[in-house]
Structure formats: C-alpha cells, structure tokens
Amino acid sequence: MKNSKSVRLQNLVKRYNGAAGRGVLAVNDVTLDVSAGEFVTLLGPSGCGKTTILRMIAGFETPTSGNIYIGGEEVTRLTPDKRDTAMVFQSYALFPHLTIFENIAYGLRIKKMKDSDIRAKVNHILELVGLTGLEGRYPNQLSGGQQQRVALARSLVMEPSVLLFDEPLSNLDAKLRVHMRGEIRRIQRDIGITSIYVTHDQAEAMSMSDRIVIMNQGNIEQIGSPFEIYTRPRTKFVADFIGMANILAGEVVAAGNGMATVSFLGQTFTVATDLVLSPGEPVSVVLRPETLRLATEGPLAVQVAASVFMGAYQEYKITAGGQSLTVIDYDPVQKAAFQAGDRAALLIRRESVHILKSAQ
C-alpha cells in the first residue's frame, strides 16, 4: 500500500433546503483533524450528521461552506474519482454475475492495468482479507461476512490513501459483527491506512477506534480516545449515549485547585475536576453502573426494585434518596444475588464519581 494521508475538515457546514424555505442544518461548523494512519469513528444517533460528513469527504455531497483537505491538498470541489479515497458501503454492492476475483479486479480493469499486475494485486488482497481459495466463487455462494470482506478488498486493491466506512457491519448478525470488527481493525493496522468509520454502534466504536467523535444534531459533542470518552464524558449526552450511566443531581460543597467536594444521595465525595465551580452550584453526577456495588451493610441504604440475571452479570434497579439507579455486578455467580424487594447498601468509590455542570 502507498502512504496514507491526513484528513482535515475545516468549518464544514451542510444545509439542505426544505419546504417553504425551511432548511435542515445537517452539519454545523465541524472542524476535525485525522492523522495519517489513524482510525477515527464518527459515532452518534440517526440523523446526527455523521454519514453526511463521510459523504462530503468522499465527494458524494458538496458542503454548503467549509473546506476539506486530504494530505494537505484541498479537495472540497473535486469529484470523487479525484480524491484518493475509497468507500466501503453498508450494502456490499457486489456484481452478482462476476466472480469474487473479477469483483475485486473491476476497478483495476477500468484503469486498464495489465493482467499480470491485476492478478498479483488481487491475489495479495485476497490473502490480506482471508479469502484465498474463494476467488472463483460468486457473491451468492458466500456468507454475509465473506461478502463484506470482498467489498473491503475491492476498496483496498485500489490503494487509496483514505478508507471510508459507512456502517459496513449493520447487515451482519451480532456474533459475525464482533468477528468482522476485529478483522477490519487488524487489516487497517497491517496496512496503516487512514480510516474514517461511521456507526451508531457503541461497541464497534469502542473496540476499533484510536479516537471517537461523538456527534449530536450536526455538532461535535466530544472527541477523544475510547477510554476518555467513557470515563470522562464532557456532556450528559455523551455520558448517556456511551454505555450506561446513572446521572444524578448533586451540589458543590467546596471547590478549588482542581478538586471539588460534591454532595449527592446524602453523601459527600471530593473528586478531581477541570471544571470551574462555586460552592452551592448544582451539578450533575455521573456514575457508571459497573463501578457501583451492593452490600448487606453500609451507610447508604437502598431498596432493590428489580434484579435480573443476564448471564455475564446481574443487573439491579435500585432506589436511593428518591432517585433510581442501575447497578451491574459482573461476578454474580460467586455470591448470592439480591432480589427485588430486598434492602441493601450502595457502595460508591470516590474514583467512580464524575461531575458535569448541570447545563452541559
């Protein structure tokens, strides 16, 4: 593969004209830098603008304003074939009448490459994606996962500098999705290609990405590593969208020097924070369910409202101080589970407390 290239989006805006002059703002002043060889995922709910951004990078949509750079070259007004990118679509879009070999070779034949070079390139890509020996079959003779590998191979064989993924695994069953996301990440690392991946699946984003871009209503809510996004969400939207979160009302007791003492559920905790806070200020407290514990004794009494065995974990719904929380215990087999109606004590570690300004 040739060298990968960086991608820069600068103040990107996309507005669609609507009825009676009412436009739809799909992408709102988005600026993003993707380093060469990096795997970045655009994650968010349907309609948040992530696919529109991907299509603008590919050249399938024209920005209303803003600029797109690939490898430092502005490509905002270039047609898709001039952009040195390739797209892997949600639908495999394979030619049913062509063999796997010919599906992968199609773009190379359009470029009028020599047969010997085509064969060498296609065979190399077949080996890379684990399809060697299947090149003589037709798409309807392959599984969904194998067809997705063909679609990936067809893009890779063109040796683009940037690879774009538009929810490529959404048509696969759950177990195959897990396998394929590992395969895509392995291949991406092997060849070092810059990759921008669109999904609404949190697990895909968390397991595959160097960085995640959380999108909401056309805006970027937060950019960070999977660990940063999960453990230090900057807004309630991010906290609630990634994984499960208990978001409780709290109040600042004291603040200063990068620390804050907050009160919630009748208890106080002193935690690290980069927020500028004042005593008496209301805050939102984020607690991940798996960081909480239920015990038979402790200072914070709670009522178990529901207890559900999920195999790998026990999920509890509890009430404490008039607020409802979820607790997840990932070791339910080793101990007797609490049942609905039981009284228990909720144990909260200081390290698991994350605070946000109430308006965030």
PDB file of N, CA and C in Angstrom, residues 41 77 132 152 198 211:
ATOM      1  N   THR A  41     -13.616   7.139  14.401  1.00  0.00           N
ATOM      2  CA  THR A  41     -15.021   6.765  14.217  1.00  0.00           C
ATOM      3  C   THR A  41     -15.926   7.944  14.514  1.00  0.00           C
ATOM      4  N   ARG A  77     -13.997  20.732  -3.836  1.00  0.00           N
ATOM      5  CA  ARG A  77     -14.814  20.761  -5.061  1.00  0.00           C
ATOM      6  C   ARG A  77     -14.415  19.680  -6.065  1.00  0.00           C
ATOM      7  N   THR A 132      -8.422 -16.220   0.189  1.00  0.00           N
ATOM      8  CA  THR A 132      -7.688 -17.047  -0.770  1.00  0.00           C
ATOM      9  C   THR A 132      -8.383 -18.400  -0.943  1.00  0.00           C
ATOM     10  N   LEU A 152     -14.574  -4.939   1.088  1.00  0.00           N
ATOM     11  CA  LEU A 152     -13.380  -4.296   1.654  1.00  0.00           C
ATOM     12  C   LEU A 152     -12.187  -4.478   0.712  1.00  0.00           C
ATOM     13  N   VAL A 198     -18.074   5.250  10.152  1.00  0.00           N
ATOM     14  CA  VAL A 198     -19.353   5.756  10.656  1.00  0.00           C
ATOM     15  C   VAL A 198     -20.179   4.614  11.223  1.00  0.00           C
ATOM     16  N   ARG A 211      -9.556   7.161  18.008  1.00  0.00           N
ATOM     17  CA  ARG A 211     -10.356   8.233  18.605  1.00  0.00           C
ATOM     18  C   ARG A 211     -11.799   8.122  18.135  1.00  0.00           C
TER      19      ARG A 211
END
